[in-house]
Coordinates of C-alpha atoms and ligand atoms in Angstrom, one line a residue:
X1 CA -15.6 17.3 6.8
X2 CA -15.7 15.2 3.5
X3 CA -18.9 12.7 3.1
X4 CA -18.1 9.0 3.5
X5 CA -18.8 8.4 -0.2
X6 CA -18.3 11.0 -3.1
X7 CA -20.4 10.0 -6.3
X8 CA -19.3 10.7 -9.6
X9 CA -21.1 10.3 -13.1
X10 CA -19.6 8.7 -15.7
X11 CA -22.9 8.8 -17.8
X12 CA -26.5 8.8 -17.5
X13 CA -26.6 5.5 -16.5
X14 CA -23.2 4.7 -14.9
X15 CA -21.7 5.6 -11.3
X16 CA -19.0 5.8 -9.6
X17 CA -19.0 5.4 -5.9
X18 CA -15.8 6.2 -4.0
X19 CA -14.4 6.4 -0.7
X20 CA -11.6 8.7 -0.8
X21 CA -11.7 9.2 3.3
X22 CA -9.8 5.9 3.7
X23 CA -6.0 5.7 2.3
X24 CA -6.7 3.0 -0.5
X25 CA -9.5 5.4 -1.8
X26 CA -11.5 2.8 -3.2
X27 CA -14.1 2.9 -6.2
X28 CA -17.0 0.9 -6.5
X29 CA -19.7 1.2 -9.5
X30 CA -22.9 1.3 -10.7
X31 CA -24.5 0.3 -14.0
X32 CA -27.9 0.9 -14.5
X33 CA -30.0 -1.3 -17.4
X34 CA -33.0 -1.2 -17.9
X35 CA -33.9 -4.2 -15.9
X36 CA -31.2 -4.6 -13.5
X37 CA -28.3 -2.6 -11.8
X38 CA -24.7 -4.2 -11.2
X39 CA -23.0 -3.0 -8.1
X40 CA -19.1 -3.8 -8.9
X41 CA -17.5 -3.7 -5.6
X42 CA -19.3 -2.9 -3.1
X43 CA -16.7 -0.9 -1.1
X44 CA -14.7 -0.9 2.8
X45 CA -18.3 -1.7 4.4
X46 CA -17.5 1.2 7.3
X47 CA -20.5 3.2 5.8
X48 CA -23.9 2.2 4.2
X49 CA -23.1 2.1 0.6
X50 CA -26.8 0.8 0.4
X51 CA -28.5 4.2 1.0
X52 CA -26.3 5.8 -2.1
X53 CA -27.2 2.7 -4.4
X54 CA -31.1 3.6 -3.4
X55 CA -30.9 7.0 -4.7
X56 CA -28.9 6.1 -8.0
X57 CA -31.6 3.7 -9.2
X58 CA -34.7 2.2 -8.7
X59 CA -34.0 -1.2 -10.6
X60 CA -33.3 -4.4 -8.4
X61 CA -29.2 -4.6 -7.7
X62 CA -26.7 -7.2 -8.2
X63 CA -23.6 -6.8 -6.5
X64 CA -20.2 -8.6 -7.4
X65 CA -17.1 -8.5 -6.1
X66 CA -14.2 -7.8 -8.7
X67 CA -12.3 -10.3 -6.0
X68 CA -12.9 -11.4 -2.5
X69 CA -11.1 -8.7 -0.5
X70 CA -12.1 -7.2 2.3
X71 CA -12.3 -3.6 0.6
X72 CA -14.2 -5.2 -2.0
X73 CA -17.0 -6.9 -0.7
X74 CA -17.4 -4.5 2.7
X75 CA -21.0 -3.9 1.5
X76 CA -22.1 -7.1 0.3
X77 CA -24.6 -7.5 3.1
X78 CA -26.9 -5.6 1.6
X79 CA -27.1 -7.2 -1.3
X80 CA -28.4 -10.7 -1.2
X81 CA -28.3 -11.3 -4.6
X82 CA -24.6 -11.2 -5.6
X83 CA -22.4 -13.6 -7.8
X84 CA -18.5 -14.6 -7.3
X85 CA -16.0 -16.2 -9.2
X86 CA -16.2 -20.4 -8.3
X87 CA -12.0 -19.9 -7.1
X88 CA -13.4 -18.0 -4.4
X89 CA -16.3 -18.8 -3.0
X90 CA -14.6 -21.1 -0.5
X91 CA -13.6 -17.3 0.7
X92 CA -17.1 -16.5 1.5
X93 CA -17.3 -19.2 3.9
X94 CA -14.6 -19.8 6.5
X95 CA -11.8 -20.1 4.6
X96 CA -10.3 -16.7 3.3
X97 CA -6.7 -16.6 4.7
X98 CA -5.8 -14.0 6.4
X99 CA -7.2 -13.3 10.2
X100 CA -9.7 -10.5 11.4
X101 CA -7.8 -9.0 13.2
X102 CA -5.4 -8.1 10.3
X103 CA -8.3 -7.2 8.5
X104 CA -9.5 -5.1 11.3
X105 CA -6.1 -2.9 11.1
X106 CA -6.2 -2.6 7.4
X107 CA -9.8 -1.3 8.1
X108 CA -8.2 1.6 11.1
X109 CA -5.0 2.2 9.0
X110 CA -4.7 5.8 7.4
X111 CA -8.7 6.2 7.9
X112 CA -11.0 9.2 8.9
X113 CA -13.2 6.9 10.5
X114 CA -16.6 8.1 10.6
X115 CA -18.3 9.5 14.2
X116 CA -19.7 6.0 16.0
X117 CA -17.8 3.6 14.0
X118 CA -16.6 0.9 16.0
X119 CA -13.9 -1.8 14.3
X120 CA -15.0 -4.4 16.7
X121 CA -18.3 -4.9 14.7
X122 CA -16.2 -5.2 11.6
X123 CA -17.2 -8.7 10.3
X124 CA -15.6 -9.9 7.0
X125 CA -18.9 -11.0 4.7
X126 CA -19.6 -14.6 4.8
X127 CA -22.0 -15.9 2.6
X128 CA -23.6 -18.2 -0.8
X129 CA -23.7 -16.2 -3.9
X130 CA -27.1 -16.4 -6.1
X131 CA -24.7 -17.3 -9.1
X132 CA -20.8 -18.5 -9.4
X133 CA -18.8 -17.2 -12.2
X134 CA -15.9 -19.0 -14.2
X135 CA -15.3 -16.0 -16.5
X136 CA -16.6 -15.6 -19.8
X137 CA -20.4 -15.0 -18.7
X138 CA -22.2 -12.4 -20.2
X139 CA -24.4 -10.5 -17.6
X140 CA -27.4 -9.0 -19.3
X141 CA -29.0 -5.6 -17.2
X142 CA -31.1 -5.0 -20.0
X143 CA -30.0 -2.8 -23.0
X144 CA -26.7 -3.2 -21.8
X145 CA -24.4 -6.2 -21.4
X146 CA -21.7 -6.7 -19.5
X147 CA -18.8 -9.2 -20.0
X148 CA -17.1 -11.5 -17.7
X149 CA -13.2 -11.7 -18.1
X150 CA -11.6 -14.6 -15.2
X151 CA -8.4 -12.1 -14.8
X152 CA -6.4 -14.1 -12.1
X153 CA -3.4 -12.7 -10.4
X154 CA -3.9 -10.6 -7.5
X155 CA -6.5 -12.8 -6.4
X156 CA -7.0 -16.3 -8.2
X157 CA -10.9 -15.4 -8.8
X158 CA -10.5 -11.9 -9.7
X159 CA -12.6 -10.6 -12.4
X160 CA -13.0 -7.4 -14.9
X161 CA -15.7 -6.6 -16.3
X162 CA -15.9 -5.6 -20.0
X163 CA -18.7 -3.3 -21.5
X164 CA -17.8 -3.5 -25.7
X165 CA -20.3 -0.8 -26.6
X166 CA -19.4 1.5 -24.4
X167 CA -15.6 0.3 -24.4
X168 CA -15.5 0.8 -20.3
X169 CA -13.0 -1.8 -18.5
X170 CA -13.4 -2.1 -15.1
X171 CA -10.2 -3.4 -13.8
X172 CA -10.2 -3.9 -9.8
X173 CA -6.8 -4.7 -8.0
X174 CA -5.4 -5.9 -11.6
X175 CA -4.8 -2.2 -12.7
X176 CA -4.3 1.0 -11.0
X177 CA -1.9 3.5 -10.5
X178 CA -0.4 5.9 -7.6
X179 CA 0.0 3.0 -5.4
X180 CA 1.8 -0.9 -5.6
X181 CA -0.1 -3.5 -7.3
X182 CA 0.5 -5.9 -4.8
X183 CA 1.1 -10.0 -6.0
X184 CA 2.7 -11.1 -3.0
X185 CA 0.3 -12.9 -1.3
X186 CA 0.5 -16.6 -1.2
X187 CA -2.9 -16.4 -2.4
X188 CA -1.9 -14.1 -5.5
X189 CA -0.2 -15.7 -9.1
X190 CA 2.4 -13.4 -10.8
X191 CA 2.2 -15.5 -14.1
X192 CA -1.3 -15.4 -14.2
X193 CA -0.9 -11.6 -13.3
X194 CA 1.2 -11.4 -16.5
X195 CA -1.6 -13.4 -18.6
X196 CA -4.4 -11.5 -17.7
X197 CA -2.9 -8.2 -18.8
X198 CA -2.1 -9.9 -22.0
X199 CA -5.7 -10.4 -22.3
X200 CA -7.0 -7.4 -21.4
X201 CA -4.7 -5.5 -23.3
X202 CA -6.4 -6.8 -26.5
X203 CA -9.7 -4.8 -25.5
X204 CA -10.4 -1.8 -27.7
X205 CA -10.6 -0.1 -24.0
X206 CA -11.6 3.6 -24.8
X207 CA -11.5 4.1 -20.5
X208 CA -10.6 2.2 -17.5
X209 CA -12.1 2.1 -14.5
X210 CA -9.7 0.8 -11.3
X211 CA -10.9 -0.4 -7.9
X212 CA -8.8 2.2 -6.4
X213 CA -6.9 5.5 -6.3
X214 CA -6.9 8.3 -9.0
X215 CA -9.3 8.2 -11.4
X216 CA -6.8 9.7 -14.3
X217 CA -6.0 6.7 -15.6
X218 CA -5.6 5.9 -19.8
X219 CA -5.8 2.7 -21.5
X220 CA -2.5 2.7 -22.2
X221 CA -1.4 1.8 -18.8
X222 CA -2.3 -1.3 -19.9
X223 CA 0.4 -2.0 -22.5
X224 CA 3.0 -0.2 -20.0
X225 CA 1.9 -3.0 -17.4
X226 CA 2.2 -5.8 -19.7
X227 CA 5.8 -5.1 -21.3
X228 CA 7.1 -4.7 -17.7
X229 CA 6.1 -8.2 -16.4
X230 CA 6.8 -9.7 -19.3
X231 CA 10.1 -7.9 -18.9
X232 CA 10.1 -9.4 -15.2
X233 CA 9.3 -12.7 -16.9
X234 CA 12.4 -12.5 -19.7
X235 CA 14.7 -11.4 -16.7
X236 CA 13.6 -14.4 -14.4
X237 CA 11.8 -12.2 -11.7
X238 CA 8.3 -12.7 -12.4
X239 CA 7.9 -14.3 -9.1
X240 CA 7.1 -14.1 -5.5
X241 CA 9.8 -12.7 -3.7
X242 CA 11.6 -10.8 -6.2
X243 CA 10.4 -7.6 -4.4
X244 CA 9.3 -4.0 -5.4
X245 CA 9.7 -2.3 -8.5
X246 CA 8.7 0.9 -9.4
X247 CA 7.9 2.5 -12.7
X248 CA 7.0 6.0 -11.7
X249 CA 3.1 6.0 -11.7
X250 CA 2.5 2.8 -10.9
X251 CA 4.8 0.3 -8.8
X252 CA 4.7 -3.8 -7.9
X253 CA 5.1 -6.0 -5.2
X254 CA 6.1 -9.5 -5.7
Ligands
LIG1 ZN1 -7.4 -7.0 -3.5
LIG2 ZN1 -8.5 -3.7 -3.3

């Protein structure tokens, strides 16, 4: 049987973390500075992501959420030093909107749950983050900087994360492919969706890096994205309720 979590190298000093025994296959990454490490995402929280951070670095770790998800901040526990984006923190303490028990079925669904695993102890992460974001921060690990972009949309504190000199963009739940970007939600923004991707795709990206699904992914996805919601926009549709539409490698929900 397939390990929980399947690491990757993207460099010497960068990681990717995924969890490709659960259907939304999720990614989570590590940067390593000199000083600190950043934990984007900390993944489904069904296995002890903590264990593989150890053993990728030795430097003190700061996890952040691209968004408050379940699938996103599974791990967080661990972590006590973590930031989130100031449109979500009220998510972190008693006020996300959607029950457990939902949660608790999106955890089961489509999973090769690991021997012992028991959903019931499935608790979504509750807690105060050591630093809130509004986007435009620049977090400094040492020798390597990484730059806060407020991308709302899917989720109204989602962020990317922007590394210039190495040109990586980490995008979350704002860009993937193989599966539907979902902005349904009551909770997510289709016309912010639209804005963020016109302001990501002004990045000199040279490679993206999605919360989710394949990992063959090229920046110019990201131009593909944007003409077809500002199509959706020209056409009247870009809103909730309009329904699914699929472009052949990646599809939307609204
Ligand atoms: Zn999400
Ligand atoms: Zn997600």
């Amino acid at each position: 049987m397939k390990e929980w979590f399947t690491i990757n190298k993207i460099d010497d000093s960068t990681y990717i973390i995924s969890e490709y025994r659960h259907w939304e296959e999720t990614h989570c990454y590590l940067l390593n500075g000199t000083e600190y490490s950043l934990l984007i995402d900390t993944g489904l929280g069904i296995c002890n992501i903590y264990d593989e951070v150890q053993r990728l670095t030795d430097k003190p770790v700061i996890a952040i959420a691209t968004h408050i998800h379940w699938d996103h901040i599974g791990g967080h526990k661990y972590f006590p030093d973590f930031y989130a984006h100031s449109e979500e923190v009220h998510w972190l303490n008693g006020q996300f909107p959607q029950p457990l028990d939902t949660i608790k079925e999106y955890v089961t669904d489509r999973c090769d749950l690991p021997d012992g695993f028991d959903v019931d102890h499935y608790t979504f992460f509750q807690g105060i983050p050591t630093k809130t974001l509004v986007g435009g921060e620049t977090i400094n690990l040492g020798g390597r900087s990484i730059e806060v972009l407020h991308t709302p949309g899917h989720a109204p504190g989602h962020m990317c994360f922007w590394e210039p000199v190495r040109g990586y963009l980490f995008t979350g739940d704002l860009v993937y492919k193989e599966d539907t970007l979902t902005a349904f939600f009551p909770s997510t923004d289709p016309t912010a969706y639209l804005n963020s991707l016109e302001k990501i795709a002004e990045l000199p990206a040279e490679k993206i890096f999605p919360a989710h699904h394949t990992l063959d992914i090229e920046p110019e996805i990201l131009f593909r994205m944007r003409d077809a919601f500002r199509e959706l926009d020209a056409n009247g549709k870009l809103r909730h309720g309009s329904g699914k539409f699929d472009y052949g490698d990646w599809a939307l929900w609204l």
